[in-house]
XYZ file of C-alpha atoms in Angstrom:
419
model
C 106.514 81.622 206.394
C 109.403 82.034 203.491
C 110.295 78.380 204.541
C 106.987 77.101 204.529
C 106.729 78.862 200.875
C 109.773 77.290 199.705
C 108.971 74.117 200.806
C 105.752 74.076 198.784
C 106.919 75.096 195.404
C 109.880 72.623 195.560
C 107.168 69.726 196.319
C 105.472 71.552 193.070
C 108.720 71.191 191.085
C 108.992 67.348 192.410
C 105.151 66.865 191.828
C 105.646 68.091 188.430
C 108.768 65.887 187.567
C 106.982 63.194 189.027
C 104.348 63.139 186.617
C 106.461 63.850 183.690
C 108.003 60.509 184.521
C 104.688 58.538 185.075
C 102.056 59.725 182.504
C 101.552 61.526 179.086
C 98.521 63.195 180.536
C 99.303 64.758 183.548
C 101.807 66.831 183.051
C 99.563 69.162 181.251
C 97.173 69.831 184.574
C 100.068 70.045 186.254
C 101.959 73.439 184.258
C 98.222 74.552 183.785
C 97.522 74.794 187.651
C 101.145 76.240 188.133
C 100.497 79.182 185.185
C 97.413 79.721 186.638
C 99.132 80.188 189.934
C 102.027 82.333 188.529
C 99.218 84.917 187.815
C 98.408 85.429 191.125
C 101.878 84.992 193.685
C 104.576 86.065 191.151
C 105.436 89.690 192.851
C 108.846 89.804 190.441
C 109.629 91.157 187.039
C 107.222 89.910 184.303
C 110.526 89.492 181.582
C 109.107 89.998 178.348
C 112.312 90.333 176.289
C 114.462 88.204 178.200
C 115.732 84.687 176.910
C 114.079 82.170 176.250
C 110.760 84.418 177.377
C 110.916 86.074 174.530
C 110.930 83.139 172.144
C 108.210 81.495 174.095
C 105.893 84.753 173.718
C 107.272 85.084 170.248
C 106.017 81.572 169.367
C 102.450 83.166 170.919
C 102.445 86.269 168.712
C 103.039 84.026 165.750
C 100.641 81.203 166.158
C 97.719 83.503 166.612
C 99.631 84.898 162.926
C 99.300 81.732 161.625
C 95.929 80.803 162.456
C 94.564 84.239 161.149
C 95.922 83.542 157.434
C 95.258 79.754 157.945
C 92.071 79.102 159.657
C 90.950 75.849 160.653
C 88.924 73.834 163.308
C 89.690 71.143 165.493
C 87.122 68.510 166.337
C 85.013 71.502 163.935
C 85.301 74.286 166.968
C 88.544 74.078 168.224
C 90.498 76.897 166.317
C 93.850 74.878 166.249
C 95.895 78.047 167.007
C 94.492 77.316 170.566
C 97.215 74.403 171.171
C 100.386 76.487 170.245
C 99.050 79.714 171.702
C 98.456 77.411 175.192
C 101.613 75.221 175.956
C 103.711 78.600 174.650
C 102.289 80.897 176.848
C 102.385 77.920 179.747
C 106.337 77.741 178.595
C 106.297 81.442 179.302
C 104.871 81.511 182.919
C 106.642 78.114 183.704
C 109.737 80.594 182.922
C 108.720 83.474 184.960
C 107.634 80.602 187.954
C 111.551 79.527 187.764
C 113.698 82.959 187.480
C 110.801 84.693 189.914
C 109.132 82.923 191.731
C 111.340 79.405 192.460
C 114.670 81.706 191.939
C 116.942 78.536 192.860
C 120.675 78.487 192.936
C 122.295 75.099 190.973
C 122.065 73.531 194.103
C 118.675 72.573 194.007
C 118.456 72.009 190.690
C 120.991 69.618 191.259
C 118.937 68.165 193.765
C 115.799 67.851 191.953
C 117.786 66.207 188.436
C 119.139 63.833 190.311
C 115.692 62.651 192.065
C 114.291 63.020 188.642
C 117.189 60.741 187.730
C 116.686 58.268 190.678
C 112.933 57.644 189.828
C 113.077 57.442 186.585
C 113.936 53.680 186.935
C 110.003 53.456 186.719
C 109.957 54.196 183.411
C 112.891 52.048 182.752
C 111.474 48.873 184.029
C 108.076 49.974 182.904
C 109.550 49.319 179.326
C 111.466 46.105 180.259
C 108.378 44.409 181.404
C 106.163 45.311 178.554
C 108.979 44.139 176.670
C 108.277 40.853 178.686
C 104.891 40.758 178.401
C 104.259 41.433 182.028
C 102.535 45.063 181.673
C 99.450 44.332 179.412
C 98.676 46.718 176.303
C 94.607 46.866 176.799
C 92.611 49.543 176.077
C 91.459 51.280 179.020
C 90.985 54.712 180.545
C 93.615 53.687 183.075
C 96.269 52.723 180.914
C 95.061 55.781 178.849
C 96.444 58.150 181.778
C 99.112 56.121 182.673
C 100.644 56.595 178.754
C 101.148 51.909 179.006
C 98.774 51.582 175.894
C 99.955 52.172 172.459
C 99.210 55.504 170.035
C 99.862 53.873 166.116
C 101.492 50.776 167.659
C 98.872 48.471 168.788
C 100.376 45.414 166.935
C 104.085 46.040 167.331
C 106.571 44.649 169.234
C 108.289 47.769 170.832
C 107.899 48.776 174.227
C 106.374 52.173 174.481
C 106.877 52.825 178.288
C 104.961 55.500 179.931
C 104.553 57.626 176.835
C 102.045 55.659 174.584
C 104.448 55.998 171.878
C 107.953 54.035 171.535
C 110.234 56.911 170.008
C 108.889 59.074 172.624
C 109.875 56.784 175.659
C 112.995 56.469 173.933
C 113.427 60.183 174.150
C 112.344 60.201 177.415
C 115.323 57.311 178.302
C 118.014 58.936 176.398
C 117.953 61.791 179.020
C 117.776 59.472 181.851
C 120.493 57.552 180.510
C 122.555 61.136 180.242
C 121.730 62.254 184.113
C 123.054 58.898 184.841
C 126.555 59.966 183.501
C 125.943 63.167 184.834
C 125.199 61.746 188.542
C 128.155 59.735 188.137
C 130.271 62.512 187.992
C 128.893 64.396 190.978
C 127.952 61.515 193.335
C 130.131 61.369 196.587
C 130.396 57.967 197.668
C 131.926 54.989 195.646
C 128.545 52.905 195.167
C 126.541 55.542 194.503
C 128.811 56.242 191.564
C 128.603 52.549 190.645
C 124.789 52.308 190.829
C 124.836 55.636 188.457
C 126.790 53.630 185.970
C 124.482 50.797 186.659
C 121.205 52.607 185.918
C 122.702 53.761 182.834
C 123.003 50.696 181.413
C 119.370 49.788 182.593
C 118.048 52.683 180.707
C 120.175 51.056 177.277
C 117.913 48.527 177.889
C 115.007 50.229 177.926
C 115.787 52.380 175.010
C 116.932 48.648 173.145
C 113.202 47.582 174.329
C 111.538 50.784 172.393
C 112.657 49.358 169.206
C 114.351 52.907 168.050
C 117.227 53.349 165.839
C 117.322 57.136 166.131
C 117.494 56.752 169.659
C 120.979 55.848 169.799
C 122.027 58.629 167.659
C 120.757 61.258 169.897
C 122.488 59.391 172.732
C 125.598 59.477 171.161
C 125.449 63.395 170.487
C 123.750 63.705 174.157
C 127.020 62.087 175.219
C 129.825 63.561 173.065
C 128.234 67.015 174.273
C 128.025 66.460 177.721
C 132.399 65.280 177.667
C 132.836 67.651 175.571
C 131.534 70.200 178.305
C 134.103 69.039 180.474
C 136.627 70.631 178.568
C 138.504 67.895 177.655
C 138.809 68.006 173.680
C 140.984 64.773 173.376
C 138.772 62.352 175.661
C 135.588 63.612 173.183
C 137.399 62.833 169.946
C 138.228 58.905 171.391
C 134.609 58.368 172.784
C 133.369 59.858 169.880
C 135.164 57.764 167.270
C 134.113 54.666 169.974
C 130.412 55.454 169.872
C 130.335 55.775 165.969
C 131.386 52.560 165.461
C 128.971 50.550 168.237
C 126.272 53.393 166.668
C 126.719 51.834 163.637
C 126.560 48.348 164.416
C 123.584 48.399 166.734
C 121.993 50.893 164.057
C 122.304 48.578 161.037
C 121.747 45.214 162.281
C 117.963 44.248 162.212
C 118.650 41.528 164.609
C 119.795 43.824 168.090
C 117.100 46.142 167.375
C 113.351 44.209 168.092
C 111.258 45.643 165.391
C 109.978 44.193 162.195
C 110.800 46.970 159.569
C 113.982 47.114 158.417
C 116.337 49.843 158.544
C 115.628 50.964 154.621
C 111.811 50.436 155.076
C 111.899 53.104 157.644
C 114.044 55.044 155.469
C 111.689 55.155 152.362
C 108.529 55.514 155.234
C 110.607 58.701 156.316
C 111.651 60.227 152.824
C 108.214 59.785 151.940
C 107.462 61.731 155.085
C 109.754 64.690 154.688
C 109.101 65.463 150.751
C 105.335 65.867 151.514
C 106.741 68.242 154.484
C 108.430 69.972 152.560
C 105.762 70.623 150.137
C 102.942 71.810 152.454
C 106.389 74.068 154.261
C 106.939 75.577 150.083
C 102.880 76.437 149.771
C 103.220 77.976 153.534
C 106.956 79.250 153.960
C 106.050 82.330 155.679
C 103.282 81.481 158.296
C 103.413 78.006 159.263
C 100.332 75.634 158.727
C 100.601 74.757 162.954
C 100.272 71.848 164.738
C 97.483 69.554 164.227
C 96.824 71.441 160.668
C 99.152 69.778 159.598
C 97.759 66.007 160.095
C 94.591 67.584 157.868
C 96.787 68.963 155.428
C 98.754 65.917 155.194
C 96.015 63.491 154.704
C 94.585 65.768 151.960
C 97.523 65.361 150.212
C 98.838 61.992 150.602
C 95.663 60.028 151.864
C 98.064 59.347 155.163
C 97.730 60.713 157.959
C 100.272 61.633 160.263
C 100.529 63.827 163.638
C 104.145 65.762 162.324
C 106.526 65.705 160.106
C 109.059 63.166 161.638
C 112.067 66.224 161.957
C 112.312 68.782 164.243
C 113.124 71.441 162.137
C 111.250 70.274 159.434
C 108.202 70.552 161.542
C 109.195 73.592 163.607
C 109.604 75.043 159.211
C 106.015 73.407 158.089
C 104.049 74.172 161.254
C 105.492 77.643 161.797
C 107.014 78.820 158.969
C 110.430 80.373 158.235
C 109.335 83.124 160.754
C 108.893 80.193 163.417
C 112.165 78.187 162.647
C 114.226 81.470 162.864
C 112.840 81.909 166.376
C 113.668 78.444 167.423
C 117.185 78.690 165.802
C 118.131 81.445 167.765
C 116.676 79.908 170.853
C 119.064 76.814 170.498
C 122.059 79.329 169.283
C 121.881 81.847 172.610
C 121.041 78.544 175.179
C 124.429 76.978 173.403
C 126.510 80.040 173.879
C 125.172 81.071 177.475
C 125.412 77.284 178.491
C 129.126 77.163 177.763
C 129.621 81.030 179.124
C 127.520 79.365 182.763
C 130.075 76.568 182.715
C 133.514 78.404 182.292
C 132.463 80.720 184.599
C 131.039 78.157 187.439
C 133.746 77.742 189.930
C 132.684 74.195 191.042
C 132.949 71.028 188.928
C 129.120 69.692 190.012
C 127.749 73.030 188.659
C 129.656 72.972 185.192
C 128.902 69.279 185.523
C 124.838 70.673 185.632
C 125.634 73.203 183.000
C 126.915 70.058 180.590
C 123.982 67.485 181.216
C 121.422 70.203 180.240
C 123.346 71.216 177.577
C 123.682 67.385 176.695
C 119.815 66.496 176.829
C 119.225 69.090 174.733
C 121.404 68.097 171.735
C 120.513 64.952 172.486
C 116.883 65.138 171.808
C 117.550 67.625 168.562
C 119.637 64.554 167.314
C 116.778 62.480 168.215
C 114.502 64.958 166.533
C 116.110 64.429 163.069
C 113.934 61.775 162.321
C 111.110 62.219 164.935
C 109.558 65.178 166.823
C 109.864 64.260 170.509
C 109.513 67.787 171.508
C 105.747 68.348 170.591
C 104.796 65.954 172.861
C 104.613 67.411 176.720
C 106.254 65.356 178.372
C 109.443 65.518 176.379
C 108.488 68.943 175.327
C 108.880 69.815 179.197
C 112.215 67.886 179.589
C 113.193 69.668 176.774
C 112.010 73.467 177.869
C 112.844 72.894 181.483
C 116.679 72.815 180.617
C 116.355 75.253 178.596
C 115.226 78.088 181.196
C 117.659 76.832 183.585
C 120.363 77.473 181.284
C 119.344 80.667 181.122
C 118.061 81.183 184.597
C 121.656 80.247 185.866
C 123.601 81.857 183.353
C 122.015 84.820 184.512
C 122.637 84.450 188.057
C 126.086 83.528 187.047
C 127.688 85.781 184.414
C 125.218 88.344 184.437
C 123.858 89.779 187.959
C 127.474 88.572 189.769
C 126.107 88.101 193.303
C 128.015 89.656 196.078
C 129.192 86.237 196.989
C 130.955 85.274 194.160
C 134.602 86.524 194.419
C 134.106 85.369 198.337
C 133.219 81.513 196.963
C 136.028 81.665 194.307
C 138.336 82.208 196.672
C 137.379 79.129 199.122
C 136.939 76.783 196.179
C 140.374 74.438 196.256
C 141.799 74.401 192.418
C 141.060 70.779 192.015
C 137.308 71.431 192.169
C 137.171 74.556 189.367
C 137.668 71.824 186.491
C-alpha cells in the first residue's frame, strides 16, 4: 500500500509539472485539488513557523490586513484580498504536501527536474514555431487554456509560448535553459551530456523568439549563481566577465532582438512605470494596495492601465507594503543562506549540483524581475515557490535532522564525488 501511495503522489508531482509546462490555466486546478487533498491525508506536523511556511502564512495574515484598510471589489464582488489570501495559503499546503506528505530525498527531486527539464522542449519549440508562423495566434477558448494566444500583445511580433505573455515564457525558458546546465553536470553518459548542452541552446532560441531584453540578464545571474555554487570562485569571475560582454551586445542591438521598440522606448515605458509605483507604494507604505488594486489604482492615476508594477520588489513594496517586502526579503535572505549551508554539507556532487540550479533559478528570475514581475503569474510563481521549499525541505533533512545514515554515506562516498 506505501508503494502504491508513493507512486500516486509522484504522478501528482509529474502531473503538476506537466501542466506548469503546457498551460497558464491549469496549474491553478491542479495546487487547488492537491491543497484540498493536503487537508484530508497529511497525518504529519502542520509547520506553522517553519521556513518558508511561515512567510507563506505571513503573506495570508497580511493580505486579509491589507484588504481591511483598503477595501475594494473585483468584477464589483470579488473582495481582491481573495487572490493573495488563495495562492498564499495554496503555497502553504503545497509546502506541508512536500516536507509531509511527499517527504522525498534529492533523489527524486532530481528525478522529477530533470523530466521537467526533458519536456520542457514543448515549450521551446512551441515559441520557435509561433515565431515561424506555424502556431496561429486566434482567439479561442482553446488557445485560451493552452496560454498560445496573446495577453497585451495581439499585434507584436514576439513569441509568447505557452504563457500568453512573452516576458513570462521568457521566464519560464531561462529556467529551462539553467536545468540544462544543471543536467549537464549530472548526466552519466557522453550524449546525454551533449544533448543537455544542445537543449540549452534551443531554449536561447526560444528566449531570442520572446523578444525580451531582461531575459538575458536574469540568465546571466541564473548562470553566474549556479558556477558560483560549485565553489569555484575563479571559473565565475571569467564566465562572468564573458557573459557581460555578449549581455551587452545582444542587449543593445535592436537588430538580434525581434521587437519593434527600441531599447530606450522601453526604458522611458518602464520609468514611467516605476515613478507611478512608487507613488501609489508612498500613499500606502505600510499596508500594501494588493494585487489587482493596483491595476484600479493605476489607471486612476495615470489613465493606463497596467496588471503590476514591472519590478519585483517594487510590486512586492506597492502591493504589500513595507510590512510585505520585509517578509519577502527575509524569505530570499534564509533560502540563500540554507541553500549554500545544503550544498557544503551534501556529500555528493549531483546533490550540491541540485542545491545550485535551485538556487540559480531563483536569482535568475529576481534578475528577471527587475524590470518585470514573472512571479505573480502561477506558472512562474510555482517554478519560483517550488525551489524554494525544496531548499528548505532538503536543507532540513540535511543540516538539520542528520539522518542516521549520514556519517555511514560519507564514508562510502569516494573524494572525487564530494566536490
Amino acid at each position: 500500500m506505501d508503494s502504491r501511495r508513493d507512486e500516486i503522489y509522484k504522478r501528482w508531482m509529474q502531473f503538476l509539472h506537466i501542466n506548469i509546462l503546457i498551460s497558464p490555466l491549469f496549474p491553478v486546478l491542479v495546487m487547488l485539488a492537491l491543497g484540498i487533498a493536503v487537508l484530508f491525508i497529511n497525518r504529519g506536523k502542520w509547520n506553522l513557523f517553519e521556513w518558508p511556511e511561515r512567510i507563506f502564512l505571513g503573506f495570508v495574515i497580511w493580505s486579509l490586513i491589507s484588504w481591511f484598510f483598503n477595501p475594494y471589489l473585483l468584477f464589483g464582488w470579488l473582495p481582491v484580498g481573495f487572490v493573495p489570501v488563495l495562492f498564499f495559503g495554496l503555497y502553504y499546503l503545497f509546502s506541508v504536501w512536500v516536507k509531509e506528505v511527499l517527504d522525498w530525498d534529492w533523489r527524486k527531486f532530481q528525478r522529477l527536474y530533470l523530466q521537467f527539464w526533458f519536456f520542457g522542449l514543448y515549450v521551446a519549440f512551441v515559441t520557435v514555431f509561433q515565431r515561424v508562423d506555424w502556431i496561429p495566434t486566434e482567439k479561442s477558448i482553446l488557445f485560451y487554456l493552452l496560454g498560445f494566444y496573446p495577453m497585451q500583445q495581439a499585434e507584436s511580433v514576439r513569441s509568447i509560448g505557452t504563457a500568453s505573455n512573452s516576458n513570462l515564457a521568457a521566464a519560464m525558458l531561462i529556467c529551462l535553459a539553467l536545468l540544462s546546465i544543471y543536467a549537464s553536470s549530472v548526466l552519466k553518459k557522453r550524449w546525454h551530456r551533449i544533448g543537455a548542452l544542445a537543449s540549452f541552446v534551443i531554449y536561447c532560441v526560444g528566449i531570442w523568439c520572446t523578444g525580451s531584453r531582461g531575459a538575458w540578464v536574469g540568465l546571466v545571474i541564473g548562470l553566474l549563481i549556479q558556477v558560483w555554487m560549485t565553489g569555484n570562485r575563479k571559473r565565475t569571475v571569467l564566465l562572468f566577465l564573458g557573459l557581460l560582454f555578449l549581455g551587452l551586445i545582444i542587449y543593445t542591438n535592436k537588430t538580434l532582438i525581434p521587437r519593434e521598440e527600441t531599447l530606450f522606448a522601453t526604458a522611458e515605458v518602464r520609468i514611467f512605470v516605476w515613478q507611478n509605483s512608487f507613488r501609489l507604494f508612498e500613499q500606502n507604505w505600510l499596508t500594501g494596495v494588493l494585487p489587482l488594486h493596483f491595476s484600479y489604482l493605476f489607471d486612476q492615476m495615470t489613465g493606463k492601465y497596467l496588471f503590476h508594477a514591472h519590478n519585483i520588489l517594487l510590486g512586492m513594496a506597492v502591493e504589500y507594503g513595507g510590512v510585505g517586502l520585509l517578509l519577502f526579503l527575509s524569505l530570499i535572505a534564509v533560502t540563500t543562506h540554507r541553500a549554500r549551508r545544503w550544498r557544503k554539507t551534501a556529500n555528493q556532487k549531483e546533490e550540491k549540483r541540485l542545491a545550485g540550479a535551485l538556487t540559480s533559478i531563483i536569482f535568475a528570475l529576481l534578475g528577471h524581475g527587475m524590470y518585470d514581475y514573472p512571479i505573480i503569474a502561477p506558472q512562474i510563481g510555482l517554478i519560483f515557490m517550488l525551489a524554494v521549499i525544496v531548499i528548505h525541505d532538503q536543507y532540513e533533512k540535511r543540516c538539520l535532522r542528520r539522518p542516521e545514515w549520514f556519517s555511514r554515506q560519507e564514508s562510502q562516498v569516494p573524494e572525487a564525488n564530494r566536490h
